[in-house]
Coordinates of C-alpha atoms in Angstrom, one line a residue:
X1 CA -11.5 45.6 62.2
X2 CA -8.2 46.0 64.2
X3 CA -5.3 43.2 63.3
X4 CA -3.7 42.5 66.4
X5 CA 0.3 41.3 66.7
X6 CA 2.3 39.4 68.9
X7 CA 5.1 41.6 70.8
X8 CA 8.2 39.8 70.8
X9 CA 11.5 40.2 72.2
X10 CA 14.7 40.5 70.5
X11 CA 15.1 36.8 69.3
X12 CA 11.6 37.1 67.8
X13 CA 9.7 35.3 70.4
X14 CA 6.0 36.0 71.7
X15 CA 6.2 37.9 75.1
X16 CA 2.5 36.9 76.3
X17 CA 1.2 40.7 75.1
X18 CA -0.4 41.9 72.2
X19 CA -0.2 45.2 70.2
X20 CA -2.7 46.4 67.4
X21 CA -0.3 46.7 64.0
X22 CA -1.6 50.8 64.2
X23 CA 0.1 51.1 67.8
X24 CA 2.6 49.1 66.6
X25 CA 3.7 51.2 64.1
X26 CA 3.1 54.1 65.5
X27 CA 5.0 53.7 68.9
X28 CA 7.9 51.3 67.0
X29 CA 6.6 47.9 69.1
X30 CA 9.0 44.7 68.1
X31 CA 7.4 42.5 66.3
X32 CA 6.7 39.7 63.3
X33 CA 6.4 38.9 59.3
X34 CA 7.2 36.4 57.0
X35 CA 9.1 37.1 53.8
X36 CA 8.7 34.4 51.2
X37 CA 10.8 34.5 48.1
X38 CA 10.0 32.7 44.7
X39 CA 12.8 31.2 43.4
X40 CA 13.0 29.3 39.8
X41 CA 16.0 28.1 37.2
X42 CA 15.6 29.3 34.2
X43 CA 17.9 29.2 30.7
X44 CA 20.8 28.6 33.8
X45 CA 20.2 31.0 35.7
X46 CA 18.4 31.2 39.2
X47 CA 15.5 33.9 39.0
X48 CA 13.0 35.1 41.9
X49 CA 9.6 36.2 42.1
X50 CA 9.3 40.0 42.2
X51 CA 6.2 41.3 43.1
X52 CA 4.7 44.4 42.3
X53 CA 2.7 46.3 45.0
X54 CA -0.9 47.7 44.0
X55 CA -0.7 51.8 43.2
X56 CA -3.2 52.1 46.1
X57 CA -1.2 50.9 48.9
X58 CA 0.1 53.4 51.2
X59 CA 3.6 52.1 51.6
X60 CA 5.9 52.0 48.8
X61 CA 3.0 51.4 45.9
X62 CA 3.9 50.4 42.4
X63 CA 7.1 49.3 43.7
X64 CA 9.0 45.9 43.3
X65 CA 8.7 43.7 46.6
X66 CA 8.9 40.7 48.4
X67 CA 7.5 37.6 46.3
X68 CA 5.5 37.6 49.3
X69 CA 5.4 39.0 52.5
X70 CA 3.1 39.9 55.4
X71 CA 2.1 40.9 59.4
X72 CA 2.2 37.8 61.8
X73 CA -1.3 37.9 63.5
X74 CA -1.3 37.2 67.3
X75 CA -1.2 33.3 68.0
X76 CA 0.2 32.4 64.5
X77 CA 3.8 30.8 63.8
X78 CA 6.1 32.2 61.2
X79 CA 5.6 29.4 58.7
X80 CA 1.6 29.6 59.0
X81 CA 1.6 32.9 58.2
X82 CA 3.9 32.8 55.4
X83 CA 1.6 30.2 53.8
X84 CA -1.4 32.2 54.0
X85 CA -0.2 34.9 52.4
X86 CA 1.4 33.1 49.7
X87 CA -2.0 31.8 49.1
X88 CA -3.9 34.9 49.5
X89 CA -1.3 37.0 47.5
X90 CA -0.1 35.1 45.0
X91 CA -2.9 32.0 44.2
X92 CA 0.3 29.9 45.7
X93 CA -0.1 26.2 47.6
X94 CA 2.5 25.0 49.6
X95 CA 3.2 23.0 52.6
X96 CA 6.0 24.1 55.5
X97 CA 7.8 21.5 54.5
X98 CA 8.6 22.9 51.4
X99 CA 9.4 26.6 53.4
X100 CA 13.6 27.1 53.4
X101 CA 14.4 28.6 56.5
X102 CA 16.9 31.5 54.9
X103 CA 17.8 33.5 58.1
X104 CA 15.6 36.1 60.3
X105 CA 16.6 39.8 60.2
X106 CA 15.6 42.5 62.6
X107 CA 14.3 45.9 60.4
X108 CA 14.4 49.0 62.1
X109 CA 12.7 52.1 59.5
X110 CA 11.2 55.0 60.5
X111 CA 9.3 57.7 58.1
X112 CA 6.1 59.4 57.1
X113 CA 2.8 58.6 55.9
X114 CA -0.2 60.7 55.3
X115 CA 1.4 62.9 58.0
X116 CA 1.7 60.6 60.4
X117 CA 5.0 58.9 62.0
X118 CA 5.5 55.3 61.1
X119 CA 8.1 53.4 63.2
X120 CA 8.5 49.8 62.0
X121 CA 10.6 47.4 64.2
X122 CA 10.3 43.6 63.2
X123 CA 11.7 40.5 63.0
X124 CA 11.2 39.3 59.5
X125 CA 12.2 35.3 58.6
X126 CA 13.2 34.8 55.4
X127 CA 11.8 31.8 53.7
X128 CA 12.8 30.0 50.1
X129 CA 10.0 28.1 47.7
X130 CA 11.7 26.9 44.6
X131 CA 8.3 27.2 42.2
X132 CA 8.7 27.1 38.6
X133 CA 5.4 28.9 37.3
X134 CA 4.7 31.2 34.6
X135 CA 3.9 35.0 35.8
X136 CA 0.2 34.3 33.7
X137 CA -0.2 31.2 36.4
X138 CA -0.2 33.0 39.6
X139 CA -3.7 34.3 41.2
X140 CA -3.1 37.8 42.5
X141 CA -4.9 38.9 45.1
X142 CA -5.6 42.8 43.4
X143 CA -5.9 44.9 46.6
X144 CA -2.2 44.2 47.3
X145 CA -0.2 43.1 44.1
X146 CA -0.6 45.0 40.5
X147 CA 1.8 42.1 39.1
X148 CA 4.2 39.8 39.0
X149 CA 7.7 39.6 37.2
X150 CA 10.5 37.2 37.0
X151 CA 13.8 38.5 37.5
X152 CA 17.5 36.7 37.5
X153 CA 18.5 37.1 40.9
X154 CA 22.0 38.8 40.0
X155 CA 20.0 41.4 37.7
X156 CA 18.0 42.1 40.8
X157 CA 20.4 42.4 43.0
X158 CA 22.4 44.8 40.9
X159 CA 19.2 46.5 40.1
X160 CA 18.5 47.2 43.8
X161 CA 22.2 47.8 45.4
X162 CA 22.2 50.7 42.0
X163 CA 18.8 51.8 42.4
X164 CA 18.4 50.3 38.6
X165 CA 14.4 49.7 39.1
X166 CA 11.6 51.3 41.7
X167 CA 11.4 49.1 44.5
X168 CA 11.2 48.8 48.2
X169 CA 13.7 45.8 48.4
X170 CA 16.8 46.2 51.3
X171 CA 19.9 44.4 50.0
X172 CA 20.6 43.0 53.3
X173 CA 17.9 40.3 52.4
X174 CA 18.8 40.1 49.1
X175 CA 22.0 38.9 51.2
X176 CA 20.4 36.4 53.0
X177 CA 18.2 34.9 50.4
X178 CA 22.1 34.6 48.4
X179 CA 23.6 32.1 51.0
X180 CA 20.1 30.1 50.6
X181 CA 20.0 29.8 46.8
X182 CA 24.3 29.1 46.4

């Protein structure tokens, strides 16, 4: 079954049309996700959610990612989405008043897979959930996420600006989630 997306305009908004995400993709058509970040305090120090993508997914597997983060489907609002996925995902509950708008960031990224071109052009908005759980407590949803991992937030960001760890985390958000959490 096809999942279909909203194409939107620079700023992010719906222009009336829809793509399929495989189109969208693979002609590089504007369009939306929702990144959620975990956030915690911890032994005084602010740690976020890492999660770690399944070994069978065809971007970027077994890497460190996003606490959470998915495709907008056609019709739905940015907080909607990000809520389902943290649900699906991650076994996570939350309402959108709990959601920290953190900024919105355009990604342009273009590359390979399985021979194919993949042009990606989004608007992602970053959200905040402060959520103090233990890695054991969160539900994964298997065919996306092999695990979970706390992280201090400086450790990550050092980890990711050095290339410390595998992961498919850009620093620009990493930026942008570090003016929400000062």
């Amino acid at each position: 079954m096809k999942e279909f997306l909203d194409i939107v305009d620079e700023t992010g908004q719906p222009t009336g049309e829809i793509v399929d995400r495989e189109t969208a993709h693979a002609k590089g058509v504007l369009h939306r996700t929702s990144h959620v970040w975990l956030a915690r305090k911890k032994n005084g120090k602010i740690q976020i959610l890492l999660q770690k993508r399944a070994k069978h997914k065809s971007s970027f597997p077994g890497c460190y990612d996003i606490s959470s983060a998915g495709h907008i489907p056609a019709g739905d609002r940015y907080e909607i989405s990000a809520l389902r996925e943290l649900k699906e995902e991650l076994g996570v509950k939350a309402e959108e008043k709990d959601l920290i708008y953190c900024g919105d960031r355009k990604v342009i990224w273009d590359d390979v897979f399985f021979g194919k071109p993949f042009h990606d052009r989004q608007i992602s908005r970053v959200f905040l959930l402060w959520l103090d759980r233990e890695e054991s407590e969160f539900t994964i949803q298997e065919e996306e996420v092999d695990s979970v991992l706390w992280m201090d937030f400086e450790q990550c960001y050092a980890g990711v600006q050095n290339g410390l760890f595998q992961n498919c985390i850009v620093l620009e958000e990493l930026e942008v989630l570090k003016k929400a959490l000062a």
